[in-house]
Coordinates of N, CA, C and O in Angstrom, one line a residue:
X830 N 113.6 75.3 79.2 CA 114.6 75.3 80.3 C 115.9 74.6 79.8 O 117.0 74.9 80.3
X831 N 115.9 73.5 78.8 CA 116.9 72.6 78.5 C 117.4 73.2 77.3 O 118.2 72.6 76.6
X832 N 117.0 74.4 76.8 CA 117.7 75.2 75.9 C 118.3 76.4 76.6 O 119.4 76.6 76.3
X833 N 118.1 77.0 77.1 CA 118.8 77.8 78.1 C 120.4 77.0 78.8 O 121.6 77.4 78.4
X834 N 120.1 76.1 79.7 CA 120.5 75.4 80.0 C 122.0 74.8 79.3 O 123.1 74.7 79.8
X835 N 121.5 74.2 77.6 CA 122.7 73.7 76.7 C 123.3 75.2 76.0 O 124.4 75.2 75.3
X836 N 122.4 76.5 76.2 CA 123.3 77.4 75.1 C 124.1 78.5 75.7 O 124.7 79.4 75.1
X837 N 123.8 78.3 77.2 CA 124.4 79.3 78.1 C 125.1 78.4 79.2 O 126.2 78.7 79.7
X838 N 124.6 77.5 79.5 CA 124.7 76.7 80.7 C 124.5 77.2 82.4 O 125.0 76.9 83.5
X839 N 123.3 78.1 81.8 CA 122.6 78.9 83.4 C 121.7 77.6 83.7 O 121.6 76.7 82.9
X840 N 121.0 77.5 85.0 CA 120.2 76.7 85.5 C 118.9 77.3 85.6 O 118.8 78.0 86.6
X841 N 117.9 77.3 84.9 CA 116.5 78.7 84.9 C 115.9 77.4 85.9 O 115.9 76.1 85.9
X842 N 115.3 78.8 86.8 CA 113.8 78.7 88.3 C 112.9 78.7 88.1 O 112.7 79.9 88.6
X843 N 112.1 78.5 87.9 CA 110.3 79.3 87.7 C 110.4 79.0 89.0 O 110.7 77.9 89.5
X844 N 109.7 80.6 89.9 CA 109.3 81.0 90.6 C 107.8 81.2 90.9 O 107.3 82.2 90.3
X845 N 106.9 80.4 91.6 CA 105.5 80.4 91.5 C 105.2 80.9 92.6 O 105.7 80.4 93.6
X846 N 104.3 81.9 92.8 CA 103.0 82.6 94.0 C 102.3 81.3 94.5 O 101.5 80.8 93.7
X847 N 102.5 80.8 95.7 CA 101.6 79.8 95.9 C 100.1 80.0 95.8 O 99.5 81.1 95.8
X848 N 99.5 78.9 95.8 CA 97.9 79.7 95.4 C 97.2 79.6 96.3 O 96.0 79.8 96.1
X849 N 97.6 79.2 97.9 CA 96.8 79.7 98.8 C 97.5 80.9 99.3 O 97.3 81.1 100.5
X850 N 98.2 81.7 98.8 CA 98.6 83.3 99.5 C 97.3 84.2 98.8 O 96.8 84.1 97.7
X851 N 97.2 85.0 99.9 CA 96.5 86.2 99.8 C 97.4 87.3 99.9 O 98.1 87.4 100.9
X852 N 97.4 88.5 98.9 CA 97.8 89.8 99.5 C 98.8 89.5 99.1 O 99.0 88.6 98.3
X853 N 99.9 90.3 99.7 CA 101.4 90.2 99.2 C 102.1 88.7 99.6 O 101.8 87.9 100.5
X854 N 103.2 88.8 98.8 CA 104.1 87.6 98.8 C 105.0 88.0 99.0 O 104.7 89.1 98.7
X855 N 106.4 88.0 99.4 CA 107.5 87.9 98.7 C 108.3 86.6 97.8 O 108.4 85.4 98.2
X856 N 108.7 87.1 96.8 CA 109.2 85.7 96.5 C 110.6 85.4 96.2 O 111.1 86.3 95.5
X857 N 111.4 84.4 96.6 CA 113.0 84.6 96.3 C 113.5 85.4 95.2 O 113.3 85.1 94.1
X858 N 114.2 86.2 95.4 CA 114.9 86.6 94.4 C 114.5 87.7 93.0 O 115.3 88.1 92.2
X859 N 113.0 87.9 93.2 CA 112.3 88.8 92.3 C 112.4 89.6 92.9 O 111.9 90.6 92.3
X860 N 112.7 90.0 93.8 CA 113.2 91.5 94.3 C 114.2 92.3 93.3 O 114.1 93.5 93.0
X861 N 115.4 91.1 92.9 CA 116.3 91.8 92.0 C 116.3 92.5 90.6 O 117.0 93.3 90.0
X862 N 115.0 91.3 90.4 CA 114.5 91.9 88.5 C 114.1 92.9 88.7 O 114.5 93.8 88.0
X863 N 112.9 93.3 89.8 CA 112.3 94.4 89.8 C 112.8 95.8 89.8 O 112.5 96.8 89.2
X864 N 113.7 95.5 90.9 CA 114.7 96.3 91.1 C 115.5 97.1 89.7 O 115.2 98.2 89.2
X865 N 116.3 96.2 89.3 CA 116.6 96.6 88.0 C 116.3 97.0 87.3 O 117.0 97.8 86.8
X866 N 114.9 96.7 86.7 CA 114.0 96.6 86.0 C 113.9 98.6 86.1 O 114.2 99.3 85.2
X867 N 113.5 98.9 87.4 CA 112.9 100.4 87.9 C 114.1 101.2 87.4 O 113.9 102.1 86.7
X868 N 114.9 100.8 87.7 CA 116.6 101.2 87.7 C 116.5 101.7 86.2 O 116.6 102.9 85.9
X869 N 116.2 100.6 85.1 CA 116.4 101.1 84.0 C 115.5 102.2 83.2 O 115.7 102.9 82.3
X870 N 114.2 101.9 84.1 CA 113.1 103.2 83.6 C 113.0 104.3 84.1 O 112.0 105.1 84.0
X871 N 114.2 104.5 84.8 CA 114.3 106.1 85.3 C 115.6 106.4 83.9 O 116.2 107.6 84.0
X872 N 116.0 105.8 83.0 CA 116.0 106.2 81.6 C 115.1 106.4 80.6 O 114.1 105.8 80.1
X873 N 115.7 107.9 80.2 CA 114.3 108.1 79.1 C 114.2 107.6 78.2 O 113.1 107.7 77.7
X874 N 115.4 106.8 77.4 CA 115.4 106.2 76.5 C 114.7 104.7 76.7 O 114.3 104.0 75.8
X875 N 114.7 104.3 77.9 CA 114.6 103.0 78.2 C 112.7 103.1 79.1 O 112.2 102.0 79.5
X876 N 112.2 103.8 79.2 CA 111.6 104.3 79.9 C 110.1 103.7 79.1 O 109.3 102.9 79.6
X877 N 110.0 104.1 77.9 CA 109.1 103.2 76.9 C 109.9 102.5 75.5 O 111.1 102.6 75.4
X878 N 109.1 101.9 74.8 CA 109.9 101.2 73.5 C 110.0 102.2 72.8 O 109.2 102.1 71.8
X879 N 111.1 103.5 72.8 CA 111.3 104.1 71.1 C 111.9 104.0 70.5 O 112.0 104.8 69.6
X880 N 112.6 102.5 70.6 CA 113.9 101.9 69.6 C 113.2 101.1 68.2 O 112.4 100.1 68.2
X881 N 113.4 101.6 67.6 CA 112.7 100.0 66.2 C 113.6 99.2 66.0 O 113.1 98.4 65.1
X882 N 114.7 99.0 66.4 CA 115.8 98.0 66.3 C 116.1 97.2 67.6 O 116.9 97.9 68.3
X883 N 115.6 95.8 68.1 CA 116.2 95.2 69.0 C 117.5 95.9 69.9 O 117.4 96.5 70.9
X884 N 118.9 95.5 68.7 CA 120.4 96.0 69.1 C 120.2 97.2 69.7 O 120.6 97.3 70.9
X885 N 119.5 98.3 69.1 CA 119.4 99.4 70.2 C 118.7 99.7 70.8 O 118.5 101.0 70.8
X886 N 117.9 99.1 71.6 CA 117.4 99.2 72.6 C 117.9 98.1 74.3 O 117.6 97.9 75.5
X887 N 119.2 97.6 73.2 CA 120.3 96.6 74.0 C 121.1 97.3 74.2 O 121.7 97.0 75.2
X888 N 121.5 98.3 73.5 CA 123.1 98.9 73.4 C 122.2 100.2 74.9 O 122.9 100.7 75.8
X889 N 120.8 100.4 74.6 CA 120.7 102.0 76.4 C 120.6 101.3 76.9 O 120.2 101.7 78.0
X890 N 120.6 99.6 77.0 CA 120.7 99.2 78.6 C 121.8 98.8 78.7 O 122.1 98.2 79.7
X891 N 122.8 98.9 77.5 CA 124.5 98.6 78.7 C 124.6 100.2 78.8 O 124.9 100.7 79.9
X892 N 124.4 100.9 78.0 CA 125.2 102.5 78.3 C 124.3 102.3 79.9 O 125.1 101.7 80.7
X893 N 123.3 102.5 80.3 CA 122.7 103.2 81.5 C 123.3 101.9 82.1 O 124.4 102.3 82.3
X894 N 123.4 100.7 82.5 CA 124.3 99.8 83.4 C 125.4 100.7 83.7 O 125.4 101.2 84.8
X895 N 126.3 100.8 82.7 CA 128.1 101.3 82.5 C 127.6 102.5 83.6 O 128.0 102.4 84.8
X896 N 126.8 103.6 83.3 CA 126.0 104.8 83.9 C 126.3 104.6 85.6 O 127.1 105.1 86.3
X897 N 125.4 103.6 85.7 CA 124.8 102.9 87.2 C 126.5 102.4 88.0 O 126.8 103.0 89.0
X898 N 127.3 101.6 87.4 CA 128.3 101.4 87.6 C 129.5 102.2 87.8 O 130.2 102.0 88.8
X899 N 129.7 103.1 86.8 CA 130.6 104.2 87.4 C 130.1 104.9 88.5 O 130.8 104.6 89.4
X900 N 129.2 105.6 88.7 CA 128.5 106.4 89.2 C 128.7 105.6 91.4 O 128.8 106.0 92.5
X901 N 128.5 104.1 90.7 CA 128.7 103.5 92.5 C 130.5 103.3 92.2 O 131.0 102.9 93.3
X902 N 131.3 103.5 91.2 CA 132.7 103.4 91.8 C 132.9 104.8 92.0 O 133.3 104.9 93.2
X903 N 132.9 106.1 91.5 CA 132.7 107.1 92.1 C 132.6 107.0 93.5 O 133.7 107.2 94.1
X904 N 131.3 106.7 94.3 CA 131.0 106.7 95.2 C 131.9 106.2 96.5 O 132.1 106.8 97.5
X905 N 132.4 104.8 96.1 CA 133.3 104.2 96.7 C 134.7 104.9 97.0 O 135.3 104.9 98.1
X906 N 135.0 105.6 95.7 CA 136.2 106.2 95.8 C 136.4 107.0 96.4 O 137.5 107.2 96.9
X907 N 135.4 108.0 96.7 CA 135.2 109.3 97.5 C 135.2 109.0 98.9 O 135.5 109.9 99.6
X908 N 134.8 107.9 99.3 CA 135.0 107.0 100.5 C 136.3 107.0 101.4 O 136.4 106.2 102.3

């Protein structure tokens, strides 16, 4: 956490499932990763690992971001 912290200067959470819940939880803010997360595997490229290079399998998740992003200013604009 104190390397995150000095090389970015984000604040990292660990978010924990309390261990007396049963069944579903929700928990702050993991809604968002998930979310995104789904977002990016409705890409075929992104969908399993067929990259053998780190950098490109970084470079289909800004193209499909940029993708996601135009696509909602589109939307707005037609508004």
């Amino acid at each position: 956490m104190q390397w995150v912290h000095d090389t970015f200067s984000w604040l990292l959470e660990l978010v924990k499932r309390p261990a007396e819940a049963k069944g579903f939880v929700l928990l702050p803010r993991r809604w968002v990763v998930e979310r995104t997360l789904a977002w990016l595997g409705r890409h075929r490229r992104l969908s399993k690992d067929y990259e053998e290079r780190t950098e490109t399998s970084e470079a289909m998740v800004h193209v499909a971001m940029i993708g996601l992003m135009l696509r909602r200013l589109g939307t707005a604009q037609a508004s």
